[in-house]
Tab-separated table of C-alpha atoms and ligand atoms in Angstrom:
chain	number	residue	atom	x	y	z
S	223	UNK	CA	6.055	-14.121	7.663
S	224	UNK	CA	7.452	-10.915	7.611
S	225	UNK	CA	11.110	-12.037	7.186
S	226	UNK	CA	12.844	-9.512	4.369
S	227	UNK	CA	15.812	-10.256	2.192
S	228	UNK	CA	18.039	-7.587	2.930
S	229	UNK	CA	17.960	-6.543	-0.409
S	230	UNK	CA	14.835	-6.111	-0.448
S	231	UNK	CA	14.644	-4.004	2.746
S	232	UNK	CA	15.547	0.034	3.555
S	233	UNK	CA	16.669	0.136	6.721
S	234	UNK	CA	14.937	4.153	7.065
S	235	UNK	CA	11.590	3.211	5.456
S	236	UNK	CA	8.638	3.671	7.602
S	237	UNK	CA	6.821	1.094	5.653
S	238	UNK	CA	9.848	-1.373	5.633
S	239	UNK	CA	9.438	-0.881	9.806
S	240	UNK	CA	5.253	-1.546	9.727
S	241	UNK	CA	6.216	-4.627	7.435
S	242	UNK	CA	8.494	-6.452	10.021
S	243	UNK	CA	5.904	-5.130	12.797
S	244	UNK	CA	8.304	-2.651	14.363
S	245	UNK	CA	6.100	0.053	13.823
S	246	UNK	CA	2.093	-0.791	14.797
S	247	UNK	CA	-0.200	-0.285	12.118
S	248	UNK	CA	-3.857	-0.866	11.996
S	249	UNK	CA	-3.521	-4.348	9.275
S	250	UNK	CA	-6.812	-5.403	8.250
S	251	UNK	CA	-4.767	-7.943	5.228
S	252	UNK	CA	-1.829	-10.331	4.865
S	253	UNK	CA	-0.002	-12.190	3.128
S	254	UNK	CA	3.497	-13.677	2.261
S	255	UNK	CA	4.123	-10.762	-0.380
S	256	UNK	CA	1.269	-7.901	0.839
S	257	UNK	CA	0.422	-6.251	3.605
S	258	UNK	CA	-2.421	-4.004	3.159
S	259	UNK	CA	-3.616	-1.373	6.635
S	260	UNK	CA	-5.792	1.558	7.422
S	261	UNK	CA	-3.945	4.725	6.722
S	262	UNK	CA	-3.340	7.048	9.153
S	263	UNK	CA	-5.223	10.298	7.733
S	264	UNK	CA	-8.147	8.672	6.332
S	265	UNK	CA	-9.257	10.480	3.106
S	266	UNK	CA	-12.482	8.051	2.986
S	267	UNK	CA	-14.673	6.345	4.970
S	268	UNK	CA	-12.666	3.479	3.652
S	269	UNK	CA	-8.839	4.485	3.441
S	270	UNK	CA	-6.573	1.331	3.383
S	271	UNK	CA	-2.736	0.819	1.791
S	272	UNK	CA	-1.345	-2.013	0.080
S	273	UNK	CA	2.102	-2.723	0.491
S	274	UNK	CA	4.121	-4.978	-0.590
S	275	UNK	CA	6.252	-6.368	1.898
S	276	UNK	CA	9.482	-5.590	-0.460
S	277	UNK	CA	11.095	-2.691	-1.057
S	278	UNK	CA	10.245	-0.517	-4.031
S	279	UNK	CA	10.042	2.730	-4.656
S	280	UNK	CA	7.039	3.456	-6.520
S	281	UNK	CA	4.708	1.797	-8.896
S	282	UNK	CA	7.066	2.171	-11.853
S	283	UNK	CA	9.980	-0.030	-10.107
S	284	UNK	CA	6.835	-2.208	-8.980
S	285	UNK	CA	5.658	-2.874	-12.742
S	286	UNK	CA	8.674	-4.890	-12.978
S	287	UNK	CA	7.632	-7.666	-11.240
S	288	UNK	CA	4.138	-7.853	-12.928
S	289	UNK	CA	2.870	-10.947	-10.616
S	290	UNK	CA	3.731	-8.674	-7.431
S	291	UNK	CA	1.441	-5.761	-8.908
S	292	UNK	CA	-1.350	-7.862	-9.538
S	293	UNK	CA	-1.234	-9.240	-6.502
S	294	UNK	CA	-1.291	-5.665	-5.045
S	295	UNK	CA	-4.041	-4.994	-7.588
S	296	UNK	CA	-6.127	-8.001	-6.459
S	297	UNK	CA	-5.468	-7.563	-2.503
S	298	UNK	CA	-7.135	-4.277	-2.952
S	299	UNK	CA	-10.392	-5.410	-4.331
S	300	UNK	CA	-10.467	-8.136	-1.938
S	301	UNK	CA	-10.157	-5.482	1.140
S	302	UNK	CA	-12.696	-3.446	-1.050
S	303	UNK	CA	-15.170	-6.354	-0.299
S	304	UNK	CA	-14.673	-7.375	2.635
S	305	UNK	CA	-14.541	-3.821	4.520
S	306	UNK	CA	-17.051	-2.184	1.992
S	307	UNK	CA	-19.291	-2.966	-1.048
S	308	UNK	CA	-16.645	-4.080	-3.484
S	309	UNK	CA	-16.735	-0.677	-5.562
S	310	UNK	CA	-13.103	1.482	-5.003
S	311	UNK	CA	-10.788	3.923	-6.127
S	312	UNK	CA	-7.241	2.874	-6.832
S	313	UNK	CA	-4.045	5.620	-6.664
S	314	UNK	CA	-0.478	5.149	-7.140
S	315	UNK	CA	1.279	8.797	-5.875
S	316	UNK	CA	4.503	8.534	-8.114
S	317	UNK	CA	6.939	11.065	-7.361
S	318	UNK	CA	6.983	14.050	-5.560
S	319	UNK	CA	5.195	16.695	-7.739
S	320	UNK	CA	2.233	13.885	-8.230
S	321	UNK	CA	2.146	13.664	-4.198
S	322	UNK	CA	4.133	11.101	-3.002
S	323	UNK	CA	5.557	11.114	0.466
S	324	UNK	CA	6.320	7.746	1.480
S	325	UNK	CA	8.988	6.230	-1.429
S	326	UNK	CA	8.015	2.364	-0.329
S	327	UNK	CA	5.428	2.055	-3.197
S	328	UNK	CA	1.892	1.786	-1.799
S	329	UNK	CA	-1.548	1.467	-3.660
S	330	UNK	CA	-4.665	3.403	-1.654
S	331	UNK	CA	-7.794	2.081	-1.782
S	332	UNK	CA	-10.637	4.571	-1.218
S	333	UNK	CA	-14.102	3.551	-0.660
S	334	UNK	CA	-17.517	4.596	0.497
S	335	UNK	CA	-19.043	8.112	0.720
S	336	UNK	CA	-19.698	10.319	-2.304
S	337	UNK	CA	-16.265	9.315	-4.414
S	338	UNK	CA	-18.383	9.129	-7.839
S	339	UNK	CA	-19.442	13.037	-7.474
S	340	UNK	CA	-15.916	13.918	-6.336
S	341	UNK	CA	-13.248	15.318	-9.190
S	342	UNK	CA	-10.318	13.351	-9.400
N	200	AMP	P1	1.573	9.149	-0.389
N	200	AMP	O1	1.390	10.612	-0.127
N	200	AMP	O2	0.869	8.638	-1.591
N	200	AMP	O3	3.055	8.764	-0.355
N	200	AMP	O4	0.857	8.415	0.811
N	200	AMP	C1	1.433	8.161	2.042
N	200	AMP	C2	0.295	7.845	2.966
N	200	AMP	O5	0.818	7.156	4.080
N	200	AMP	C3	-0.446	9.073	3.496
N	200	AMP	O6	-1.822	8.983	3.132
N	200	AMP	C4	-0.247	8.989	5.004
N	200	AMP	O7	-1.384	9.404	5.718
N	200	AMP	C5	0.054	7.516	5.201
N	200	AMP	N1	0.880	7.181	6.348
N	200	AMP	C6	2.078	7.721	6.695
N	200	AMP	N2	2.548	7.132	7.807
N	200	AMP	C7	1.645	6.192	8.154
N	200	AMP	C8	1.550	5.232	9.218
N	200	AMP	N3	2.516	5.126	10.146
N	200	AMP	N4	0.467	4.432	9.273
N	200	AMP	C9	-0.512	4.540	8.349
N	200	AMP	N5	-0.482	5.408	7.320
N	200	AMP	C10	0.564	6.230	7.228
């Protein structure tokens, strides 16, 4: 696991380097086309990113291949059950102006706390 087409690799992606395991990250899911780990700056109780393990830039590119975003769609509400009660929120930051900072597309799945009060 963990071997990347070149292709399908960017050799200055941070989340390229956490999918072949030279960065550590805190994985709590994987697979042979997801990876899914706790982010860094929780904004949650539950804060986790799923990633698939090739290179694309956001969800739009990711929409191409519609059996890799269901995957991504289904890893999160597995990791939404078995690290909380089931219930999540799922985001896609695409682009800049909508917040995204790290162009290796990534779903985060919030959980727990007081999410159904909060504004989105
Ligand atoms: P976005 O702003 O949607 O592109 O989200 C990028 C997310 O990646 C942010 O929530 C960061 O806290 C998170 N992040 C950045 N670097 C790391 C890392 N090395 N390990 C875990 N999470 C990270």
């Amino acid at each position: 696991m963990g071997n990347i087409a070149a292709d399908d690799r960017d050799p200055d992606c941070i989340f390229c380097k956490i999918v072949a395991e030279e960065i550590p990250s805190d994985r709590v899911y994987e697979d042979d086309q997801v990876i899914a780990f706790r982010d860094l700056h929780p904004k949650a109780p539950l804060h986790v990113l799923v990633v698939p393990r090739r290179h694309r830039r956001d969800v739009r590119e990711l929409a191409e291949q519609p059996e890799l975003l269901a995957r991504t769609a289904s890893v999160a509400s597995k990791v939404a059950s078995d690290l909380g009660d089931g219930d999540f929120r799922l985001i896609f930051n695409t682009g800049a102006s909508a917040g995204q900072t790290v162009f290796h597309v990534h779903a985060h799945v919030l959980a727990g706390g007081s999410l159904a009060e909060e504004e989105m």
